[in-house]
């Protein structure tokens, strides 16, 4: 095979995402509607890809999650994938900064029949997390998905250590950002925050973790998976 140009490589990655997602993780009406509602409301197209949503679902199911804490709801696309992984009586809380995003996401969750499973709470997560933690019976959460403002990722991981339990799983989205994360001279707070998060995870004895880079419909990016050991 001759070497691809950059454009050919991207087209190939996109074709593979379409192939895999079409066979293994096709959007149903509720997922398609959630994306369409986000588009109609002018939201950026930054929901996880379908095959990534399915991975979140599979990780949560495999782990046996009954409670999920998500940060960054947007249109509710990843929220639907994760909420569908929960058994009867399971519960998901998704923290979202924007009232507008939350309104759209709640309607999409209702359309998906998940309004009694998933709850969207608004406000900056660093303000809603302490309120959540103060509620009787809050946590421990079995599964965390962090996909909001990247600069606060280290704080979110610290919260997961407080709100999780041994065996809880943490997934963090967008931990590669076109490779920017490997640049020690990065100044973008999203990148420096993510690097700080990696370093925190690396030195935290209560966590074991890895990160995987991805290509496809969302460009070159990746996700981190961690498990709370103790
Ligand atoms: N998880 C979604 C995509 C989330 S996009 C999916 O894959 O379908 C990131 C979201 O995080 C946006 O809706 C943005 O409003 C929200 N966000 C940004 N900063 C935040 C903060 N400080 N607290 C909570 N949510 C935040
Ligand atoms: C951005 C945020 C995301 O969560 C994502 O998956 C892709 C891009 C962004 O803010 O640019
Ligand atoms: Mg993301």
mmCIF file of C-alpha atoms and ligand atoms in Angstrom:
data_model
loop_
_atom_site.group_PDB
_atom_site.id
_atom_site.type_symbol
_atom_site.label_atom_id
_atom_site.label_comp_id
_atom_site.label_asym_id
_atom_site.label_seq_id
_atom_site.Cartn_x
_atom_site.Cartn_y
_atom_site.Cartn_z
ATOM 1 C CA UNK A 1 0.000 0.000 0.000
ATOM 2 C CA UNK A 2 1.369 3.411 -0.937
ATOM 3 C CA UNK A 3 1.616 6.059 1.682
ATOM 4 C CA UNK A 4 -1.595 8.067 2.270
ATOM 5 C CA UNK A 5 -1.635 11.823 2.122
ATOM 6 C CA UNK A 6 -3.045 13.417 5.283
ATOM 7 C CA UNK A 7 -6.432 13.910 3.580
ATOM 8 C CA UNK A 8 -6.525 10.298 2.405
ATOM 9 C CA UNK A 9 -5.659 9.100 5.875
ATOM 10 C CA UNK A 10 -8.473 11.132 7.403
ATOM 11 C CA UNK A 11 -10.916 9.847 4.796
ATOM 12 C CA UNK A 12 -9.836 6.293 5.607
ATOM 13 C CA UNK A 13 -10.239 6.821 9.360
ATOM 14 C CA UNK A 14 -13.699 8.292 8.754
ATOM 15 C CA UNK A 15 -14.646 5.341 6.551
ATOM 16 C CA UNK A 16 -13.588 2.912 9.282
ATOM 17 C CA UNK A 17 -15.593 4.826 11.906
ATOM 18 C CA UNK A 18 -18.629 4.702 9.605
ATOM 19 C CA UNK A 19 -18.112 0.987 8.964
ATOM 20 C CA UNK A 20 -17.632 0.028 12.600
ATOM 21 C CA UNK A 21 -20.343 2.313 13.932
ATOM 22 C CA UNK A 22 -22.809 1.233 11.245
ATOM 23 C CA UNK A 23 -22.372 -2.416 12.167
ATOM 24 C CA UNK A 24 -21.827 -2.318 15.919
ATOM 25 C CA UNK A 25 -23.078 0.971 17.300
ATOM 26 C CA UNK A 26 -25.715 2.489 15.019
ATOM 27 C CA UNK A 27 -27.665 5.418 16.442
ATOM 28 C CA UNK A 28 -31.316 4.670 17.060
ATOM 29 C CA UNK A 29 -34.072 7.302 16.983
ATOM 30 C CA UNK A 30 -33.343 8.633 20.465
ATOM 31 C CA UNK A 31 -29.622 9.090 19.780
ATOM 32 C CA UNK A 32 -30.215 10.598 16.323
ATOM 33 C CA UNK A 33 -32.798 12.980 17.807
ATOM 34 C CA UNK A 34 -30.442 14.021 20.587
ATOM 35 C CA UNK A 35 -27.766 15.002 18.052
ATOM 36 C CA UNK A 36 -30.334 16.743 15.831
ATOM 37 C CA UNK A 37 -31.697 18.700 18.810
ATOM 38 C CA UNK A 38 -28.161 19.789 19.690
ATOM 39 C CA UNK A 39 -27.557 20.912 16.100
ATOM 40 C CA UNK A 40 -30.880 22.758 16.003
ATOM 41 C CA UNK A 41 -29.945 24.575 19.217
ATOM 42 C CA UNK A 42 -26.608 25.606 17.697
ATOM 43 C CA UNK A 43 -24.465 23.402 19.927
ATOM 44 C CA UNK A 44 -20.994 22.424 18.681
ATOM 45 C CA UNK A 45 -20.725 18.918 17.208
ATOM 46 C CA UNK A 46 -18.523 17.580 19.979
ATOM 47 C CA UNK A 47 -20.611 14.706 21.307
ATOM 48 C CA UNK A 48 -18.649 11.468 21.515
ATOM 49 C CA UNK A 49 -18.686 9.356 18.343
ATOM 50 C CA UNK A 50 -21.160 6.475 18.191
ATOM 51 C CA UNK A 51 -18.479 3.819 18.629
ATOM 52 C CA UNK A 52 -17.100 5.766 21.600
ATOM 53 C CA UNK A 53 -20.593 6.038 23.105
ATOM 54 C CA UNK A 54 -20.944 2.287 22.747
ATOM 55 C CA UNK A 55 -17.582 1.846 24.470
ATOM 56 C CA UNK A 56 -18.788 3.955 27.408
ATOM 57 C CA UNK A 57 -21.909 1.794 27.552
ATOM 58 C CA UNK A 58 -19.853 -1.414 27.450
ATOM 59 C CA UNK A 59 -17.390 -0.230 30.096
ATOM 60 C CA UNK A 60 -20.222 0.771 32.425
ATOM 61 C CA UNK A 61 -22.042 -2.522 31.855
ATOM 62 C CA UNK A 62 -18.919 -4.615 32.237
ATOM 63 C CA UNK A 63 -18.121 -2.857 35.465
ATOM 64 C CA UNK A 64 -21.671 -3.498 36.679
ATOM 65 C CA UNK A 65 -22.277 0.195 37.295
ATOM 66 C CA UNK A 66 -25.455 1.148 39.114
ATOM 67 C CA UNK A 67 -24.541 4.814 39.557
ATOM 68 C CA UNK A 68 -22.853 7.131 37.084
ATOM 69 C CA UNK A 69 -21.600 10.687 37.434
ATOM 70 C CA UNK A 70 -21.028 12.545 34.176
ATOM 71 C CA UNK A 71 -19.586 16.052 33.853
ATOM 72 C CA UNK A 72 -20.446 17.765 30.554
ATOM 73 C CA UNK A 73 -23.896 16.855 29.205
ATOM 74 C CA UNK A 74 -24.152 18.970 26.029
ATOM 75 C CA UNK A 75 -27.115 17.487 24.115
ATOM 76 C CA UNK A 76 -27.288 14.330 26.218
ATOM 77 C CA UNK A 77 -25.805 11.980 23.630
ATOM 78 C CA UNK A 78 -23.174 10.339 25.871
ATOM 79 C CA UNK A 79 -25.697 10.581 28.726
ATOM 80 C CA UNK A 80 -28.130 8.358 26.813
ATOM 81 C CA UNK A 81 -25.420 5.766 26.097
ATOM 82 C CA UNK A 82 -24.389 5.657 29.755
ATOM 83 C CA UNK A 83 -27.921 5.699 31.184
ATOM 84 C CA UNK A 84 -28.774 2.712 28.974
ATOM 85 C CA UNK A 85 -25.997 0.722 30.625
ATOM 86 C CA UNK A 86 -27.690 0.905 34.014
ATOM 87 C CA UNK A 87 -29.776 -1.882 35.497
ATOM 88 C CA UNK A 88 -33.277 -1.355 36.906
ATOM 89 C CA UNK A 89 -33.011 1.159 39.738
ATOM 90 C CA UNK A 90 -29.696 2.542 38.434
ATOM 91 C CA UNK A 91 -29.075 6.249 38.471
ATOM 92 C CA UNK A 92 -27.067 8.791 36.487
ATOM 93 C CA UNK A 93 -26.346 12.405 37.380
ATOM 94 C CA UNK A 94 -24.948 14.656 34.673
ATOM 95 C CA UNK A 95 -23.485 18.051 35.571
ATOM 96 C CA UNK A 96 -23.793 20.744 32.923
ATOM 97 C CA UNK A 97 -22.766 24.395 33.014
ATOM 98 C CA UNK A 98 -25.331 25.681 30.527
ATOM 99 C CA UNK A 99 -29.077 25.935 31.282
ATOM 100 C CA UNK A 100 -29.725 25.909 27.538
ATOM 101 C CA UNK A 101 -27.781 22.693 27.004
ATOM 102 C CA UNK A 102 -29.478 21.105 30.005
ATOM 103 C CA UNK A 103 -32.956 21.949 28.709
ATOM 104 C CA UNK A 104 -32.226 20.343 25.341
ATOM 105 C CA UNK A 105 -30.604 17.315 26.994
ATOM 106 C CA UNK A 106 -33.528 16.758 29.382
ATOM 107 C CA UNK A 107 -35.942 16.708 26.441
ATOM 108 C CA UNK A 108 -33.712 14.172 24.671
ATOM 109 C CA UNK A 109 -33.525 11.990 27.779
ATOM 110 C CA UNK A 110 -37.300 12.081 28.005
ATOM 111 C CA UNK A 111 -37.580 11.094 24.345
ATOM 112 C CA UNK A 112 -35.265 8.187 25.144
ATOM 113 C CA UNK A 113 -37.485 7.154 28.071
ATOM 114 C CA UNK A 114 -34.656 7.800 30.522
ATOM 115 C CA UNK A 115 -36.065 10.742 32.491
ATOM 116 C CA UNK A 116 -36.397 8.663 35.643
ATOM 117 C CA UNK A 117 -32.824 7.315 35.304
ATOM 118 C CA UNK A 118 -30.804 10.388 34.339
ATOM 119 C CA UNK A 119 -30.871 13.788 35.981
ATOM 120 C CA UNK A 120 -29.134 16.895 34.607
ATOM 121 C CA UNK A 121 -27.965 19.477 37.146
ATOM 122 C CA UNK A 122 -26.826 22.905 36.013
ATOM 123 C CA UNK A 123 -24.022 25.161 37.128
ATOM 124 C CA UNK A 124 -20.231 25.078 37.015
ATOM 125 C CA UNK A 125 -19.292 21.560 38.124
ATOM 126 C CA UNK A 126 -16.844 22.841 40.729
ATOM 127 C CA UNK A 127 -19.881 24.442 42.420
ATOM 128 C CA UNK A 128 -22.368 21.613 41.916
ATOM 129 C CA UNK A 129 -19.936 18.872 43.018
ATOM 130 C CA UNK A 130 -19.636 20.062 46.655
ATOM 131 C CA UNK A 131 -23.436 20.410 46.829
ATOM 132 C CA UNK A 132 -23.835 16.904 45.479
ATOM 133 C CA UNK A 133 -21.250 15.554 47.920
ATOM 134 C CA UNK A 134 -23.104 17.146 50.848
ATOM 135 C CA UNK A 135 -26.361 15.347 50.027
ATOM 136 C CA UNK A 136 -27.186 12.362 52.181
ATOM 137 C CA UNK A 137 -26.749 9.188 50.173
ATOM 138 C CA UNK A 138 -24.725 10.886 47.435
ATOM 139 C CA UNK A 139 -22.394 8.285 46.015
ATOM 140 C CA UNK A 140 -20.379 6.317 45.995
ATOM 141 C CA UNK A 141 -20.516 6.440 42.215
ATOM 142 C CA UNK A 142 -19.446 3.346 40.310
ATOM 143 C CA UNK A 143 -18.543 5.120 37.088
ATOM 144 C CA UNK A 144 -17.413 8.625 36.132
ATOM 145 C CA UNK A 145 -17.264 10.253 32.706
ATOM 146 C CA UNK A 146 -15.500 13.606 32.522
ATOM 147 C CA UNK A 147 -16.101 15.543 29.322
ATOM 148 C CA UNK A 148 -16.484 19.217 30.269
ATOM 149 C CA UNK A 149 -13.967 22.067 30.644
ATOM 150 C CA UNK A 150 -10.632 20.329 30.219
ATOM 151 C CA UNK A 151 -8.685 22.720 32.442
ATOM 152 C CA UNK A 152 -10.539 21.415 35.482
ATOM 153 C CA UNK A 153 -9.887 17.743 34.734
ATOM 154 C CA UNK A 154 -7.416 17.424 37.649
ATOM 155 C CA UNK A 155 -10.084 18.746 40.033
ATOM 156 C CA UNK A 156 -12.649 16.332 38.609
ATOM 157 C CA UNK A 157 -10.340 13.376 39.158
ATOM 158 C CA UNK A 158 -9.845 14.521 42.764
ATOM 159 C CA UNK A 159 -13.623 14.611 43.151
ATOM 160 C CA UNK A 160 -13.888 11.095 41.755
ATOM 161 C CA UNK A 161 -11.502 9.924 44.459
ATOM 162 C CA UNK A 162 -13.861 11.461 47.040
ATOM 163 C CA UNK A 163 -17.113 10.308 45.452
ATOM 164 C CA UNK A 164 -15.978 6.897 44.215
ATOM 165 C CA UNK A 165 -15.079 3.611 45.871
ATOM 166 C CA UNK A 166 -12.493 0.903 45.264
ATOM 167 C CA UNK A 167 -13.431 -0.546 41.870
ATOM 168 C CA UNK A 168 -14.981 2.637 40.469
ATOM 169 C CA UNK A 169 -14.019 3.481 36.897
ATOM 170 C CA UNK A 170 -13.128 6.950 35.610
ATOM 171 C CA UNK A 171 -13.150 7.798 31.905
ATOM 172 C CA UNK A 172 -11.834 11.183 30.748
ATOM 173 C CA UNK A 173 -12.497 12.338 27.185
ATOM 174 C CA UNK A 174 -10.237 14.394 24.906
ATOM 175 C CA UNK A 175 -6.933 13.600 26.547
ATOM 176 C CA UNK A 176 -4.860 13.753 23.334
ATOM 177 C CA UNK A 177 -6.155 16.785 21.384
ATOM 178 C CA UNK A 178 -4.305 16.234 18.130
ATOM 179 C CA UNK A 179 -1.172 15.304 20.061
ATOM 180 C CA UNK A 180 -0.982 18.644 21.878
ATOM 181 C CA UNK A 181 -0.948 16.820 25.179
ATOM 182 C CA UNK A 182 2.571 15.524 24.524
ATOM 183 C CA UNK A 183 3.928 19.096 24.262
ATOM 184 C CA UNK A 184 5.715 20.063 27.479
ATOM 185 C CA UNK A 185 5.655 23.730 26.386
ATOM 186 C CA UNK A 186 1.878 23.840 25.912
ATOM 187 C CA UNK A 187 0.203 27.011 27.212
ATOM 188 C CA UNK A 188 -3.437 26.305 26.326
ATOM 189 C CA UNK A 189 -5.146 25.788 29.715
ATOM 190 C CA UNK A 190 -7.131 22.862 28.255
ATOM 191 C CA UNK A 191 -3.837 21.132 27.458
ATOM 192 C CA UNK A 192 -1.963 22.127 30.606
ATOM 193 C CA UNK A 193 -4.990 21.069 32.685
ATOM 194 C CA UNK A 194 -5.068 17.708 30.961
ATOM 195 C CA UNK A 195 -1.315 17.276 31.466
ATOM 196 C CA UNK A 196 -1.736 18.118 35.150
ATOM 197 C CA UNK A 197 -4.493 15.496 35.280
ATOM 198 C CA UNK A 198 -2.188 12.836 33.747
ATOM 199 C CA UNK A 199 0.525 13.670 36.275
ATOM 200 C CA UNK A 200 -1.925 13.527 39.161
ATOM 201 C CA UNK A 201 -3.220 10.142 37.987
ATOM 202 C CA UNK A 202 0.330 8.852 37.472
ATOM 203 C CA UNK A 203 1.448 9.654 41.012
ATOM 204 C CA UNK A 204 -1.820 8.723 42.739
ATOM 205 C CA UNK A 205 -1.409 5.293 44.341
ATOM 206 C CA UNK A 206 -5.179 4.909 44.607
ATOM 207 C CA UNK A 207 -5.480 4.864 40.793
ATOM 208 C CA UNK A 208 -4.339 2.576 38.000
ATOM 209 C CA UNK A 209 -4.816 3.955 34.517
ATOM 210 C CA UNK A 210 -4.017 4.094 30.842
ATOM 211 C CA UNK A 211 -4.886 6.315 27.887
ATOM 212 C CA UNK A 212 -5.560 5.380 24.285
ATOM 213 C CA UNK A 213 -5.387 7.686 21.281
ATOM 214 C CA UNK A 214 -8.086 7.523 18.650
ATOM 215 C CA UNK A 215 -8.624 8.670 15.082
ATOM 216 C CA UNK A 216 -11.844 8.904 13.137
ATOM 217 C CA UNK A 217 -14.897 11.129 12.954
ATOM 218 C CA UNK A 218 -13.672 13.256 15.874
ATOM 219 C CA UNK A 219 -10.146 13.710 14.548
ATOM 220 C CA UNK A 220 -7.055 12.658 16.498
ATOM 221 C CA UNK A 221 -7.917 12.501 20.160
ATOM 222 C CA UNK A 222 -8.202 9.911 22.909
ATOM 223 C CA UNK A 223 -9.553 8.896 26.266
ATOM 224 C CA UNK A 224 -8.140 7.919 29.624
ATOM 225 C CA UNK A 225 -9.490 5.029 31.673
ATOM 226 C CA UNK A 226 -8.673 4.736 35.352
ATOM 227 C CA UNK A 227 -9.767 2.415 38.109
ATOM 228 C CA UNK A 228 -9.854 3.304 41.774
ATOM 229 C CA UNK A 229 -7.779 0.620 43.443
ATOM 230 C CA UNK A 230 -8.286 1.535 47.069
HETATM 231 N N1 LIG B 1 -20.479 14.475 26.975
HETATM 232 C C1 LIG B 1 -21.140 15.109 25.836
HETATM 233 C C2 LIG B 1 -20.331 16.252 25.275
HETATM 234 C C3 LIG B 1 -19.968 17.311 26.290
HETATM 235 S S1 LIG B 1 -19.353 18.793 25.529
HETATM 236 C C4 LIG B 1 -21.337 14.034 24.773
HETATM 237 O O1 LIG B 1 -20.364 13.343 24.451
HETATM 238 O O2 LIG B 1 -22.454 13.882 24.251
HETATM 239 C C5 LIG B 1 -18.854 19.672 26.942
HETATM 240 C C6 LIG B 1 -19.997 20.204 27.803
HETATM 241 O O3 LIG B 1 -19.410 20.605 29.049
HETATM 242 C C7 LIG B 1 -20.703 21.436 27.240
HETATM 243 O O4 LIG B 1 -22.096 21.250 27.220
HETATM 244 C C8 LIG B 1 -20.334 22.545 28.212
HETATM 245 O O5 LIG B 1 -21.360 23.500 28.405
HETATM 246 C C9 LIG B 1 -20.080 21.769 29.482
HETATM 247 N N2 LIG B 1 -19.220 22.469 30.461
HETATM 248 C C10 LIG B 1 -18.189 23.309 30.202
HETATM 249 N N3 LIG B 1 -17.666 23.764 31.348
HETATM 250 C C11 LIG B 1 -18.360 23.197 32.358
HETATM 251 C C12 LIG B 1 -18.308 23.281 33.774
HETATM 252 N N4 LIG B 1 -17.422 24.052 34.400
HETATM 253 N N5 LIG B 1 -19.189 22.559 34.508
HETATM 254 C C13 LIG B 1 -20.095 21.758 33.887
HETATM 255 N N6 LIG B 1 -20.198 21.650 32.546
HETATM 256 C C14 LIG B 1 -19.347 22.356 31.799
HETATM 257 C C1 LIG B 2 -14.176 19.886 22.464
HETATM 258 C C2 LIG B 2 -14.736 19.336 23.588
HETATM 259 C C3 LIG B 2 -15.043 17.983 23.614
HETATM 260 O O1 LIG B 2 -15.582 17.393 24.709
HETATM 261 C C4 LIG B 2 -14.783 17.180 22.521
HETATM 262 O O2 LIG B 2 -15.092 15.855 22.597
HETATM 263 C C5 LIG B 2 -14.221 17.735 21.386
HETATM 264 C C6 LIG B 2 -13.918 19.088 21.364
HETATM 265 C C7 LIG B 2 -13.858 21.327 22.434
HETATM 266 O O3 LIG B 2 -14.153 22.014 23.415
HETATM 267 O O4 LIG B 2 -13.313 21.779 21.429
HETATM 268 MG MG1 LIG B 3 -15.444 15.258 24.617
#
